[in-house]
Tab-separated table of N, CA and C in Angstrom:
chain	number	residue	atom	x	y	z
A	1	MET	N	9.947	22.719	25.789
A	1	MET	CA	9.831	23.662	24.730
A	1	MET	C	8.646	24.571	24.931
A	2	ALA	N	8.770	25.767	24.387
A	2	ALA	CA	7.693	26.742	24.512
A	2	ALA	C	6.512	26.450	23.590
A	3	PRO	N	5.291	26.555	24.086
A	3	PRO	CA	4.159	26.245	23.232
A	3	PRO	C	3.937	27.248	22.099
A	4	ASN	N	4.555	28.429	22.203
A	4	ASN	CA	4.421	29.431	21.172
A	4	ASN	C	5.583	29.356	20.146
A	5	ASN	N	6.345	28.313	20.182
A	5	ASN	CA	7.455	28.126	19.251
A	5	ASN	C	6.891	28.045	17.830
A	6	PRO	N	7.349	28.905	16.903
A	6	PRO	CA	6.808	28.861	15.549
A	6	PRO	C	7.021	27.566	14.787
A	7	HIS	N	8.135	26.875	15.125
A	7	HIS	CA	8.430	25.606	14.500
A	7	HIS	C	7.320	24.577	14.847
A	8	LEU	N	6.948	24.556	16.127
A	8	LEU	CA	5.901	23.649	16.581
A	8	LEU	C	4.561	23.987	16.006
A	9	LYS	N	4.297	25.303	15.779
A	9	LYS	CA	3.042	25.691	15.174
A	9	LYS	C	2.918	25.149	13.752
A	10	SER	N	3.993	25.173	12.993
A	10	SER	CA	3.962	24.662	11.646
A	10	SER	C	3.685	23.159	11.650
A	11	HIS	N	4.262	22.445	12.615
A	11	HIS	CA	4.030	20.990	12.714
A	11	HIS	C	2.545	20.725	13.016
A	12	ARG	N	1.987	21.518	13.960
A	12	ARG	CA	0.608	21.330	14.294
A	12	ARG	C	-0.293	21.597	13.078
A	13	ARG	N	0.060	22.610	12.303
A	13	ARG	CA	-0.754	22.952	11.144
A	13	ARG	C	-0.681	21.827	10.144
A	14	ARG	N	0.515	21.291	9.845
A	14	ARG	CA	0.657	20.184	8.890
A	14	ARG	C	-0.066	18.930	9.376
A	15	ASN	N	0.056	18.614	10.657
A	15	ASN	CA	-0.627	17.441	11.195
A	15	ASN	C	-2.163	17.610	11.110
A	16	GLY	N	-2.637	18.805	11.282
A	16	GLY	CA	-4.036	19.064	11.123
A	16	GLY	C	-4.513	18.840	9.754
A	17	GLU	N	-3.727	19.220	8.756
A	17	GLU	CA	-4.090	19.028	7.356
A	17	GLU	C	-4.185	17.547	7.034
A	18	LEU	N	-3.280	16.786	7.574
A	18	LEU	CA	-3.267	15.352	7.288
A	18	LEU	C	-4.466	14.657	7.910
A	19	ALA	N	-4.833	15.071	9.096
A	19	ALA	CA	-5.956	14.459	9.764
A	19	ALA	C	-7.252	14.819	9.058
A	20	ALA	N	-7.320	15.979	8.396
A	20	ALA	CA	-8.523	16.402	7.754
A	20	ALA	C	-8.729	15.827	6.353
A	21	ALA	N	-7.841	14.939	5.944
A	21	ALA	CA	-7.937	14.364	4.594
A	21	ALA	C	-9.172	13.452	4.508
A	22	ASP	N	-9.680	13.271	3.304
A	22	ASP	CA	-10.872	12.528	3.080
A	22	ASP	C	-10.619	11.035	3.340
A	23	PRO	N	-11.275	10.374	4.305
A	23	PRO	CA	-11.024	8.971	4.600
A	23	PRO	C	-11.429	8.054	3.439
A	24	GLU	N	-12.479	8.439	2.708
A	24	GLU	CA	-12.917	7.593	1.565
A	24	GLU	C	-11.851	7.570	0.474
A	25	LYS	N	-11.212	8.714	0.255
A	25	LYS	CA	-10.103	8.810	-0.737
A	25	LYS	C	-8.923	7.946	-0.311
A	26	GLU	N	-8.586	8.013	0.976
A	26	GLU	CA	-7.502	7.183	1.468
A	26	GLU	C	-7.805	5.716	1.354
A	27	LYS	N	-9.047	5.313	1.629
A	27	LYS	CA	-9.459	3.911	1.524
A	27	LYS	C	-9.348	3.415	0.100
A	28	PHE	N	-9.777	4.284	-0.865
A	28	PHE	CA	-9.694	3.914	-2.266
A	28	PHE	C	-8.263	3.745	-2.739
A	29	ALA	N	-7.377	4.662	-2.303
A	29	ALA	CA	-5.965	4.616	-2.659
A	29	ALA	C	-5.343	3.381	-2.070
A	30	LEU	N	-5.679	2.967	-0.880
A	30	LEU	CA	-5.111	1.828	-0.252
A	30	LEU	C	-5.574	0.518	-0.953
A	31	GLU	N	-6.873	0.482	-1.269
A	31	GLU	CA	-7.432	-0.691	-1.947
A	31	GLU	C	-6.862	-0.858	-3.362
A	32	ALA	N	-6.464	0.240	-3.982
A	32	ALA	CA	-5.927	0.164	-5.324
A	32	ALA	C	-4.524	-0.484	-5.320
A	33	LYS	N	-3.875	-0.455	-4.174
A	33	LYS	CA	-2.533	-1.055	-4.099
A	33	LYS	C	-2.558	-2.555	-3.859
A	34	TYR	N	-3.688	-3.085	-3.405
A	34	TYR	CA	-3.753	-4.488	-3.075
A	34	TYR	C	-3.667	-5.381	-4.299
A	35	PRO	N	-2.866	-6.434	-4.223
A	35	PRO	CA	-2.811	-7.333	-5.359
A	35	PRO	C	-4.056	-8.172	-5.458
A	36	GLY	N	-4.279	-8.753	-6.647
A	36	GLY	CA	-5.441	-9.641	-6.793
A	36	GLY	C	-6.658	-8.992	-7.366
A	37	ARG	N	-6.594	-7.694	-7.540
A	37	ARG	CA	-7.772	-7.035	-8.148
A	37	ARG	C	-7.736	-7.213	-9.661
A	38	GLU	N	-8.805	-6.842	-10.328
A	38	GLU	CA	-8.948	-7.046	-11.744
A	38	GLU	C	-7.929	-6.206	-12.506
A	39	ALA	N	-7.428	-6.766	-13.600
A	39	ALA	CA	-6.405	-6.044	-14.394
A	39	ALA	C	-7.151	-4.964	-15.224
A	40	ARG	N	-6.439	-3.877	-15.441
A	40	ARG	CA	-6.948	-2.776	-16.277
A	40	ARG	C	-6.895	-3.225	-17.728
A	41	PRO	N	-7.757	-2.721	-18.594
A	41	PRO	CA	-7.708	-3.100	-20.019
A	41	PRO	C	-6.314	-2.777	-20.582
A	42	GLY	N	-5.740	-3.758	-21.283
A	42	GLY	CA	-4.407	-3.632	-21.867
A	42	GLY	C	-3.283	-3.995	-20.938
A	43	MET	N	-3.608	-4.317	-19.677
A	43	MET	CA	-2.550	-4.646	-18.687
A	43	MET	C	-2.720	-6.092	-18.184
A	44	GLU	N	-3.443	-6.928	-18.951
A	44	GLU	CA	-3.699	-8.297	-18.500
A	44	GLU	C	-2.408	-9.073	-18.334
A	45	HIS	N	-1.418	-8.741	-19.170
A	45	HIS	CA	-0.139	-9.487	-19.099
A	45	HIS	C	0.536	-9.238	-17.743
A	46	CYS	N	0.336	-8.072	-17.150
A	46	CYS	CA	0.957	-7.862	-15.825
A	46	CYS	C	0.295	-8.746	-14.763
A	47	LYS	N	-0.973	-8.930	-14.885
A	47	LYS	CA	-1.673	-9.825	-13.909
A	47	LYS	C	-1.203	-11.251	-14.101
A	48	GLN	N	-1.031	-11.698	-15.363
A	48	GLN	CA	-0.572	-13.000	-15.620
A	48	GLN	C	0.872	-13.206	-15.085
A	49	LEU	N	1.697	-12.197	-15.338
A	49	LEU	CA	3.101	-12.296	-14.863
A	49	LEU	C	3.132	-12.332	-13.368
A	50	SER	N	2.322	-11.551	-12.685
A	50	SER	CA	2.325	-11.560	-11.214
A	50	SER	C	1.864	-12.891	-10.693
A	51	ASP	N	0.859	-13.517	-11.358
A	51	ASP	CA	0.392	-14.856	-10.917
A	51	ASP	C	1.527	-15.898	-11.057
A	52	VAL	N	2.218	-15.843	-12.161
A	52	VAL	CA	3.304	-16.814	-12.389
A	52	VAL	C	4.417	-16.627	-11.372
A	53	LEU	N	4.825	-15.373	-11.168
A	53	LEU	CA	5.921	-15.134	-10.200
A	53	LEU	C	5.508	-15.516	-8.803
A	54	TYR	N	4.271	-15.257	-8.432
A	54	TYR	CA	3.809	-15.604	-7.105
A	54	TYR	C	3.816	-17.140	-6.923
A	55	SER	N	3.346	-17.832	-7.941
A	55	SER	CA	3.274	-19.299	-7.826
A	55	SER	C	4.695	-19.878	-7.753
A	56	ARG	N	5.622	-19.318	-8.489
A	56	ARG	CA	7.039	-19.792	-8.380
A	56	ARG	C	7.596	-19.522	-6.987
A	57	TRP	N	7.264	-18.341	-6.441
A	57	TRP	CA	7.755	-17.973	-5.123
A	57	TRP	C	7.178	-18.932	-4.034
A	58	THR	N	5.921	-19.240	-4.157
A	58	THR	CA	5.309	-20.181	-3.179
A	58	THR	C	5.840	-21.597	-3.346
A	59	ASP	N	6.114	-22.026	-4.605
A	59	ASP	CA	6.747	-23.337	-4.824
A	59	ASP	C	8.138	-23.376	-4.172
A	60	GLY	N	8.873	-22.312	-4.305
A	60	GLY	CA	10.212	-22.276	-3.661
A	60	GLY	C	10.117	-22.343	-2.175
A	61	LEU	N	9.106	-21.681	-1.616
A	61	LEU	CA	8.916	-21.738	-0.180
A	61	LEU	C	8.546	-23.149	0.255
A	62	ARG	N	7.712	-23.810	-0.523
A	62	ARG	CA	7.312	-25.171	-0.191
A	62	ARG	C	8.536	-26.141	-0.231
A	63	LEU	N	9.435	-25.920	-1.213
A	63	LEU	CA	10.648	-26.747	-1.288
A	63	LEU	C	11.594	-26.471	-0.118
A	64	ARG	N	11.691	-25.238	0.272
A	64	ARG	CA	12.612	-24.865	1.331
A	64	ARG	C	12.093	-25.300	2.675
A	65	TRP	N	10.839	-25.111	2.943
A	65	TRP	CA	10.218	-25.484	4.258
A	65	TRP	C	9.003	-26.372	3.991
A	66	PRO	N	9.242	-27.659	3.724
A	66	PRO	CA	8.098	-28.529	3.391
A	66	PRO	C	7.182	-28.849	4.557
A	67	ALA	N	7.663	-28.762	5.784
A	67	ALA	CA	6.850	-29.145	6.946
A	67	ALA	C	5.925	-28.025	7.375
A	68	VAL	N	6.105	-26.833	6.877
A	68	VAL	CA	5.254	-25.704	7.366
A	68	VAL	C	4.006	-25.598	6.650
């Protein structure tokens, strides 16, 4: 392909914008998605529900594969 292809230029421009993004902002967004962090005010029931569902899931795994 030709290096002066306008289609490729737009891809290079978009990729450059992604690489220039703030790494601290990306880190914060990624950490916000991790489970186990503190519940927001008014959302404590979601944390409790996730804990219950996770424990049931792990109990099911223990029953299915007891030797592991």
